[in-house]
PDB file of C-alpha atoms in Angstrom:
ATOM      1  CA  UNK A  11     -40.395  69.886 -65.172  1.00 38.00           C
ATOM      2  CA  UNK A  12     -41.215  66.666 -64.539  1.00 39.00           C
ATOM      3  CA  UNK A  13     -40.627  62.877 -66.184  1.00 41.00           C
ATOM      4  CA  UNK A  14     -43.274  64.482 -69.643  1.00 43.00           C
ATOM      5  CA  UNK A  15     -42.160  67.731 -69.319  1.00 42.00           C
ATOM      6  CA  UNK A  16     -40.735  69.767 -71.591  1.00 41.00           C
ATOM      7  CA  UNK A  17     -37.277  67.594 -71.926  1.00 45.00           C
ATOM      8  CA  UNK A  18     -36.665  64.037 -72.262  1.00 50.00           C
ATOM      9  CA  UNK A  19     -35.384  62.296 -69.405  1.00 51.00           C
ATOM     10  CA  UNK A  20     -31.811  62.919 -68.918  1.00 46.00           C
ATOM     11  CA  UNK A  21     -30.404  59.050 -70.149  1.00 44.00           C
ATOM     12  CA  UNK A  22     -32.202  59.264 -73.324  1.00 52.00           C
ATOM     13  CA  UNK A  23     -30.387  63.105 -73.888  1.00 48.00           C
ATOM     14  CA  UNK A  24     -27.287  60.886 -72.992  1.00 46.00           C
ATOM     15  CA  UNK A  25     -28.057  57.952 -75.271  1.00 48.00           C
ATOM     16  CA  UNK A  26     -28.665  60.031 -78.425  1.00 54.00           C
ATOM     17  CA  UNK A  27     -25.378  60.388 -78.765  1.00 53.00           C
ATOM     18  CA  UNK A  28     -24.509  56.839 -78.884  1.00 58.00           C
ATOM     19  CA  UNK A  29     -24.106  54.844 -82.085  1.00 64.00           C
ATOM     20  CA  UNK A  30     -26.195  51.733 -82.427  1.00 65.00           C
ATOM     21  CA  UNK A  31     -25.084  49.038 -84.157  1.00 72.00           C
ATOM     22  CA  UNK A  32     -27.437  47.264 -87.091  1.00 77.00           C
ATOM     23  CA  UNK A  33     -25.882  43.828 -86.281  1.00 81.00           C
ATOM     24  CA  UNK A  34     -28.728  42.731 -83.773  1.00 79.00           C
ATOM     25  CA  UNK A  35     -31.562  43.443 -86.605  1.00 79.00           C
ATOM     26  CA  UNK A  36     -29.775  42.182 -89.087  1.00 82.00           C
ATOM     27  CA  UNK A  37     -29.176  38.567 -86.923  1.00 87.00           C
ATOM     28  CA  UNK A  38     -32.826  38.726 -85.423  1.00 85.00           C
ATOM     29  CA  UNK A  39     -34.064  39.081 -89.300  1.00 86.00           C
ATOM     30  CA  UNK A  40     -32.449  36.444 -90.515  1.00 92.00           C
ATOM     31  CA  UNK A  41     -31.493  33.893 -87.426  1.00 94.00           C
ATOM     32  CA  UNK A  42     -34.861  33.279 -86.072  1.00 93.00           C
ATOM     33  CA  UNK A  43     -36.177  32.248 -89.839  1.00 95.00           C
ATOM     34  CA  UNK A  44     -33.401  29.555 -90.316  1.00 97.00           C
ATOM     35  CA  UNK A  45     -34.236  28.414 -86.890  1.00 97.00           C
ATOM     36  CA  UNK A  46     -38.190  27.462 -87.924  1.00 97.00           C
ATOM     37  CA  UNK A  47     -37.056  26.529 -91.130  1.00 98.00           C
ATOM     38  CA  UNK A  48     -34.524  23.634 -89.374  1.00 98.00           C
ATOM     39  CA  UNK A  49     -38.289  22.744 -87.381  1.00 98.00           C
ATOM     40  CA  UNK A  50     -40.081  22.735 -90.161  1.00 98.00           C
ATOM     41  CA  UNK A  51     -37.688  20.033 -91.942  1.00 98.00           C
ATOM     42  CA  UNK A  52     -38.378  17.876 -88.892  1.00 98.00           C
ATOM     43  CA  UNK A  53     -42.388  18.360 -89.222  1.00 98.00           C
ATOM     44  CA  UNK A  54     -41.691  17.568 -92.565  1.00 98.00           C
ATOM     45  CA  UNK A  55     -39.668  14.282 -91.900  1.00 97.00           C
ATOM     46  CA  UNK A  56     -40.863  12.890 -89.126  1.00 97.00           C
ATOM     47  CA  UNK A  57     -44.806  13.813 -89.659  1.00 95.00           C
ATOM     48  CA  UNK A  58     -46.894  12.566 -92.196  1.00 96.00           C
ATOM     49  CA  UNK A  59     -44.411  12.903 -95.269  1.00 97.00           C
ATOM     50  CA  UNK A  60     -46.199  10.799 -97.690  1.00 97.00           C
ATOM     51  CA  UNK A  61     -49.255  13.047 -97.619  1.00 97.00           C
ATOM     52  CA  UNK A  62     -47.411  16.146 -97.211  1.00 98.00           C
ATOM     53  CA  UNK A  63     -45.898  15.290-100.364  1.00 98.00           C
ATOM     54  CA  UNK A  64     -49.250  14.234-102.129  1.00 97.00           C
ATOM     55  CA  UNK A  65     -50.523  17.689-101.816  1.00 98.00           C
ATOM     56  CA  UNK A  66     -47.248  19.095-102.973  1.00 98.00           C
ATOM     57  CA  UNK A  67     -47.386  17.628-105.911  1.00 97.00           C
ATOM     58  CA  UNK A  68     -50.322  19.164-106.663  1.00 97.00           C
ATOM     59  CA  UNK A  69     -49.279  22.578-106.145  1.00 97.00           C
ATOM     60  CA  UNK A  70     -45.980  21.780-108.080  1.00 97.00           C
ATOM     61  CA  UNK A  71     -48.742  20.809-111.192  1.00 97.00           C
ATOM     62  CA  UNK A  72     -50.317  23.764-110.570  1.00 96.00           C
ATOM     63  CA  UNK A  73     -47.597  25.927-110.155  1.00 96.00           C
ATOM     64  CA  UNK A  74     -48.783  28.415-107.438  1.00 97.00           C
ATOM     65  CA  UNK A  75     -45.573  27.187-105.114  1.00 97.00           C
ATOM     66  CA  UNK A  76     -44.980  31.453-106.662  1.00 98.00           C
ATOM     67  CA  UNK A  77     -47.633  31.860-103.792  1.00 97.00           C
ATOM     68  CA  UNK A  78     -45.859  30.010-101.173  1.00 98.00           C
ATOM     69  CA  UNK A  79     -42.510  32.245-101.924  1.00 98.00           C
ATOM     70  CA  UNK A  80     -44.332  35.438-101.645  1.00 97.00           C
ATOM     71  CA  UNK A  81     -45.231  34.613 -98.265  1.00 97.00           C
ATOM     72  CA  UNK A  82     -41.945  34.068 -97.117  1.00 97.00           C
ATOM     73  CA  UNK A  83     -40.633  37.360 -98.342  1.00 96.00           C
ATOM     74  CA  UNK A  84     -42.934  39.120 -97.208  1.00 95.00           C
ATOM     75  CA  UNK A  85     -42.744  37.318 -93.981  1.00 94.00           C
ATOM     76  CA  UNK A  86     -39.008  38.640 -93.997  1.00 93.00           C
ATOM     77  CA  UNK A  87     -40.332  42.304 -95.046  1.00 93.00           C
ATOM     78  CA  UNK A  88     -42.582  41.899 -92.109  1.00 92.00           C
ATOM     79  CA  UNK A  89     -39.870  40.994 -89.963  1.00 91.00           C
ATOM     80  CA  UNK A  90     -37.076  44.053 -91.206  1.00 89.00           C
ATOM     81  CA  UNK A  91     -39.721  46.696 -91.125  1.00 90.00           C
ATOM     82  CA  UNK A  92     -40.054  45.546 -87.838  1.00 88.00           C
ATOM     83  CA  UNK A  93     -36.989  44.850 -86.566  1.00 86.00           C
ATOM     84  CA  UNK A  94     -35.189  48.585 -87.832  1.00 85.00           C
ATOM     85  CA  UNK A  95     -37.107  50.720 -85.921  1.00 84.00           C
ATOM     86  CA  UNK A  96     -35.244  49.367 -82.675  1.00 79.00           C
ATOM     87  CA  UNK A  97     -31.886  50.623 -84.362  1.00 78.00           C
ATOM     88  CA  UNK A  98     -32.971  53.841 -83.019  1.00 79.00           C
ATOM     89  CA  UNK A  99     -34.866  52.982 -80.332  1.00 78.00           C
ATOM     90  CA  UNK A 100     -32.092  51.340 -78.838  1.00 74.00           C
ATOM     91  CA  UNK A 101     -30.017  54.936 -79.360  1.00 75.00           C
ATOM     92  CA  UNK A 102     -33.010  57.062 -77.055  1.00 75.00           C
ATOM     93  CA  UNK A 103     -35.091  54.123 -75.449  1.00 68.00           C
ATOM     94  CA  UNK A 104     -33.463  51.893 -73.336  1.00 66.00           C
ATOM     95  CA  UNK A 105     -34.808  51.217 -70.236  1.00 69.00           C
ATOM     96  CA  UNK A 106     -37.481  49.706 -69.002  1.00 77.00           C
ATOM     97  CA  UNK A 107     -41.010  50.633 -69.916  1.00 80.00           C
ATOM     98  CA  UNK A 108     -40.255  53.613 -71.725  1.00 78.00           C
ATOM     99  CA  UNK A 109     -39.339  51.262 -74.679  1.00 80.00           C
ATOM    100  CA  UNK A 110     -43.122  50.473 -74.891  1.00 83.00           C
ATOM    101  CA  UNK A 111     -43.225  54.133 -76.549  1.00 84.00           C
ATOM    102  CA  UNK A 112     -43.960  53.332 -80.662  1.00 84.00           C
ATOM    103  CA  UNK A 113     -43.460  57.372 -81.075  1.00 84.00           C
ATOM    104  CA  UNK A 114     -42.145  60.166 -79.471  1.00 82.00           C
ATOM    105  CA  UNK A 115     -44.593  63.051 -80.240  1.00 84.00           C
ATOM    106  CA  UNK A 116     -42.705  66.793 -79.958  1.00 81.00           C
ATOM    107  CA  UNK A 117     -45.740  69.881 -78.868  1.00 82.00           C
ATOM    108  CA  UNK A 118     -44.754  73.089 -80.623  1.00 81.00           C
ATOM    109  CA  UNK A 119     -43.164  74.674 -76.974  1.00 77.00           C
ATOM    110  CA  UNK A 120     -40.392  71.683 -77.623  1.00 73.00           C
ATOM    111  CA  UNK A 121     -41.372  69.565 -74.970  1.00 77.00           C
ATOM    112  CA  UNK A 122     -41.518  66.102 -75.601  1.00 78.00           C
ATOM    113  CA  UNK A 123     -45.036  63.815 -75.378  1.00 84.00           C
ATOM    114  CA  UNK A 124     -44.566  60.062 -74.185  1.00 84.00           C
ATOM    115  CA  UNK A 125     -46.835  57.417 -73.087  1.00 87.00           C
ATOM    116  CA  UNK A 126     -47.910  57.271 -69.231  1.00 87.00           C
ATOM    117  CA  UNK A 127     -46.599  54.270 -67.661  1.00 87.00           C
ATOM    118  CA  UNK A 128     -47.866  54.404 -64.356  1.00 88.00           C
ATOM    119  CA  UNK A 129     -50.614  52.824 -62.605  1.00 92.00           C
ATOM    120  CA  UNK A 130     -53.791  51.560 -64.432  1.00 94.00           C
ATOM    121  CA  UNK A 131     -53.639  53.874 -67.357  1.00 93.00           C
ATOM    122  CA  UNK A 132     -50.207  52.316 -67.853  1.00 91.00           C
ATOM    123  CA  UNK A 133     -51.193  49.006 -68.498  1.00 94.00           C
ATOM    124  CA  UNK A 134     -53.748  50.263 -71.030  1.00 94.00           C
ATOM    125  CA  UNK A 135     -51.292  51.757 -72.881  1.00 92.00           C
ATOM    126  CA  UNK A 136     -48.884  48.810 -72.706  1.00 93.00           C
ATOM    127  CA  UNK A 137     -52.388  46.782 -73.116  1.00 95.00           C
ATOM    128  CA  UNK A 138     -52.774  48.111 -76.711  1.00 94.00           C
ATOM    129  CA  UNK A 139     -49.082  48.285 -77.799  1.00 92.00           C
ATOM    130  CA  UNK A 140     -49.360  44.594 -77.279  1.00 95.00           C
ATOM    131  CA  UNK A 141     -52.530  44.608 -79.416  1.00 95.00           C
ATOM    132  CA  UNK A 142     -50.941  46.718 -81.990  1.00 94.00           C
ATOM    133  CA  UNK A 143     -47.768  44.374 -82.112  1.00 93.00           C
ATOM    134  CA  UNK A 144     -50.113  41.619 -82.802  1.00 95.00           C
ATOM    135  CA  UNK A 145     -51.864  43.578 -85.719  1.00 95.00           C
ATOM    136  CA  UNK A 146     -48.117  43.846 -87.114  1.00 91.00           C
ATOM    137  CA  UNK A 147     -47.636  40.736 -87.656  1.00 92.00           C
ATOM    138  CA  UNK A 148     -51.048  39.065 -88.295  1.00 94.00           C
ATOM    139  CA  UNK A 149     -51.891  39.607 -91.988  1.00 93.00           C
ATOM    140  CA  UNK A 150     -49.106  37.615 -92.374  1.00 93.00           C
ATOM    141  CA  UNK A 151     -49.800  34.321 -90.055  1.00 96.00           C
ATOM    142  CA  UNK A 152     -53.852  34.472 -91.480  1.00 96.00           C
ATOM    143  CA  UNK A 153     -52.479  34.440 -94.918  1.00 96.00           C
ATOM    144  CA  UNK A 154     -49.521  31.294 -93.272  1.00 96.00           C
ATOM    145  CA  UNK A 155     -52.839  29.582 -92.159  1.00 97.00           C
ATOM    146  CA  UNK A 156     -54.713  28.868 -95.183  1.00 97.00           C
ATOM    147  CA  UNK A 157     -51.148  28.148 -97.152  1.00 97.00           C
ATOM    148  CA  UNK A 158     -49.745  26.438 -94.662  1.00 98.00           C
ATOM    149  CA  UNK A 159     -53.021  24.683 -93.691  1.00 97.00           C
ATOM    150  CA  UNK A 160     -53.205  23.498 -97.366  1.00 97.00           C
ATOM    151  CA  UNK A 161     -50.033  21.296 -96.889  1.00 98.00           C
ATOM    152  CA  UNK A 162     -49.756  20.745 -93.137  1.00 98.00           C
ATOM    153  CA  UNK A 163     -53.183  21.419 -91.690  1.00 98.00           C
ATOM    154  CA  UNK A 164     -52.697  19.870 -87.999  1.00 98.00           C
ATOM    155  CA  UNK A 165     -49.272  21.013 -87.497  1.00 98.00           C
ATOM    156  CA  UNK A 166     -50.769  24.488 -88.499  1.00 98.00           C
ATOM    157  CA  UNK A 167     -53.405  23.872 -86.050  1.00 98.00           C
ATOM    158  CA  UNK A 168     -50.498  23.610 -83.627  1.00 98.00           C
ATOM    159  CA  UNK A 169     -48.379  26.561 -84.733  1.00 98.00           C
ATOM    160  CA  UNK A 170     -51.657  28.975 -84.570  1.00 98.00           C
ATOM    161  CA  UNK A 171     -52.527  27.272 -81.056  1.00 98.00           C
ATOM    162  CA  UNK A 172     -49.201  28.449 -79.874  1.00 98.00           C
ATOM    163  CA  UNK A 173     -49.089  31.860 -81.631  1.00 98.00           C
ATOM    164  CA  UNK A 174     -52.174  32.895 -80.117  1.00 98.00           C
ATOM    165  CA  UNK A 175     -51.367  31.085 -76.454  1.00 98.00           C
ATOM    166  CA  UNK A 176     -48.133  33.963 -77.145  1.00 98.00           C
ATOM    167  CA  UNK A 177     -49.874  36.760 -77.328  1.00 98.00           C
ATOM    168  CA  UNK A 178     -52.285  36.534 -74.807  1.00 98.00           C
ATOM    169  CA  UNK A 179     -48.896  36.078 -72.713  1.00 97.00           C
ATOM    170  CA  UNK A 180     -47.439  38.791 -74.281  1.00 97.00           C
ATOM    171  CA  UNK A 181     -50.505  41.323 -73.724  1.00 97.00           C
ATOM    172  CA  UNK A 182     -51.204  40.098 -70.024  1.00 97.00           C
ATOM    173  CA  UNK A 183     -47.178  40.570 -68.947  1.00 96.00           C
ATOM    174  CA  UNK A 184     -46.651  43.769 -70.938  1.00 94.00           C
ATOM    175  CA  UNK A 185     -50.265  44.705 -69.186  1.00 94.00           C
ATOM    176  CA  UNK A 186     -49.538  43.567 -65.564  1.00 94.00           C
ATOM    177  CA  UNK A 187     -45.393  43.115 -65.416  1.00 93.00           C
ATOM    178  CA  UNK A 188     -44.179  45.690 -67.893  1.00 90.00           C
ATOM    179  CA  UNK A 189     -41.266  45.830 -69.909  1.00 86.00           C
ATOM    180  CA  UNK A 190     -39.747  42.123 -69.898  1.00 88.00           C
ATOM    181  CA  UNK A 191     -43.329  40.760 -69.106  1.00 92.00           C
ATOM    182  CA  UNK A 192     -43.856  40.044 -72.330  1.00 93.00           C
ATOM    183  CA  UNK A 193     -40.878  38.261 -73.338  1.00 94.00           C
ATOM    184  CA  UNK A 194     -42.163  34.745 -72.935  1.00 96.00           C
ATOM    185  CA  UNK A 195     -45.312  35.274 -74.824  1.00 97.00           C
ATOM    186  CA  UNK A 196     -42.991  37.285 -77.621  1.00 95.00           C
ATOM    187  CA  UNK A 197     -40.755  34.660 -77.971  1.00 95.00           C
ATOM    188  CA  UNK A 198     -43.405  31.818 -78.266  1.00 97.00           C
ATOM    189  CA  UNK A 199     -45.332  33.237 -80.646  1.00 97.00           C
ATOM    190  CA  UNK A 200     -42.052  34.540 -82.750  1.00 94.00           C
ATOM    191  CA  UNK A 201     -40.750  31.155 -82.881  1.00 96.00           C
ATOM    192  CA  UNK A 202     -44.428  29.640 -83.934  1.00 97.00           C
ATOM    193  CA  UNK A 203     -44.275  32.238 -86.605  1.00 97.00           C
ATOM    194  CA  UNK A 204     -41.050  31.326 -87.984  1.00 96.00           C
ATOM    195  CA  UNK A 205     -41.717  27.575 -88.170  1.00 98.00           C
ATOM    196  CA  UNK A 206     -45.141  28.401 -90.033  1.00 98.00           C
ATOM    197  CA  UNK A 207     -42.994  30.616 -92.521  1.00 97.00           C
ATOM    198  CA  UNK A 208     -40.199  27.762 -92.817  1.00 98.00           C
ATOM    199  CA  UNK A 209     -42.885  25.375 -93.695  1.00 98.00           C
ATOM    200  CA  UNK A 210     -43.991  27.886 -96.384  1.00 98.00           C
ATOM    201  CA  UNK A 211     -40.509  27.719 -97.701  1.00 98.00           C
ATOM    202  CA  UNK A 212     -40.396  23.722 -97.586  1.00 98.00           C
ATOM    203  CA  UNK A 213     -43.580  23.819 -99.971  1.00 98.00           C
ATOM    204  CA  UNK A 214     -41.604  25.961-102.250  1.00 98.00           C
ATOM    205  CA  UNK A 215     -38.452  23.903-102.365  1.00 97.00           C
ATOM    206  CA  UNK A 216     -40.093  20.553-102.994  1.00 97.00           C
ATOM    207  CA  UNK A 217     -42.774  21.459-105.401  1.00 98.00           C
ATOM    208  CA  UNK A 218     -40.100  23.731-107.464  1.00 96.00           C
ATOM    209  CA  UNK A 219     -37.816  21.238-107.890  1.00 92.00           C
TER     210      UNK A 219
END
């Protein structure tokens, strides 16, 4: 049989028996938040403070700062539900472009079902992971927008500009490179993310206090 035949490939038979750790999700959860939250305190400081703080008042009066808190857990809900699925992906899927797999569909002979990574079709299907991974996380940056944009409207501007710069990287190097393509574009619009949800926090903290 061959590579989608009616047995996985024989490293992922190996790897199953290997015992992740959830150390790296647990880090990546929480690491990459305090690291946009740190940037966000310097758009904070160093930008246009004075008005920042005019239209944090107003929230503070208003008391929807609740709002501002919701988005930032469910920016870190976003980012565990996320994040555990690699626990065991990184037991059965660890090489290369067979990690663009988001299932591993089993036809009733026992044979195993994964995506085709050659060739054309398999930069389709790396083509739409990258789409879906985008639709994972975007209910959460439109609704960072408008909050965000409330407070800190051009360095929102900024943070969307470089979100969606990322994942047009992302989609044309998963597309055309494969596996590790889409790293820069990933990491880009990760970190964007994480600065938009530390400024979320920062409206939080100051009109709660």
């Amino acid at each position: 049989p061959g590579f989608f035949g009616r047995h996985m490939p024989q490293f992922l038979d190996e790897n199953v028996k290997k015992k992740a750790s959830y150390l790296p999700t647990v880090v990546a959860s929480i690491v990459p938040f305090l690291i946009g939250l740190a940037i966000a305190y310097v758009i904070y400081g160093q930008g246009a403070t004075s008005k920042y703080d005019v239209k944090i008042q107003t929230i503070k009066t208003t008391e929807t700062y609740w709002i501002y808190l919701a988005l930032v857990f469910l920016g870190r809900a976003v980012s565990i539900v996320n994040l555990l699925p690699a626990y065991f992906k990184n037991q059965i899927l660890n090489k290369g472009n067979i990690r663009a797999n988001p299932f591993i569909y089993k036809v009733m002979d026992g044979g195993h079902v994964l995506f085709d990574e050659d060739g054309v079709i398999g930069q389709y299907n790396r083509g739409n992971r990258s789409l879906h991974h985008m639709i994972e996380t975007l209910p959460l940056v439109l609704a960072g927008l408008f909050a965000a944009g409330q407070v800190f409207p051009f360095p929102t501007f900024i943070l969307i500009s470089l979100i969606s710069f990322g994942r047009i990287i992302h989609s044309l190097g998963y597309s055309y490179k494969g596996y590790g393509g889409h790293a820069p574009g990933f990491l880009l619009a990760f970190l964007a993310t994480s600065i938009l949800e530390g400024l979320l926090a920062i409206v939080f903290f100051k009109a709660s206090s």
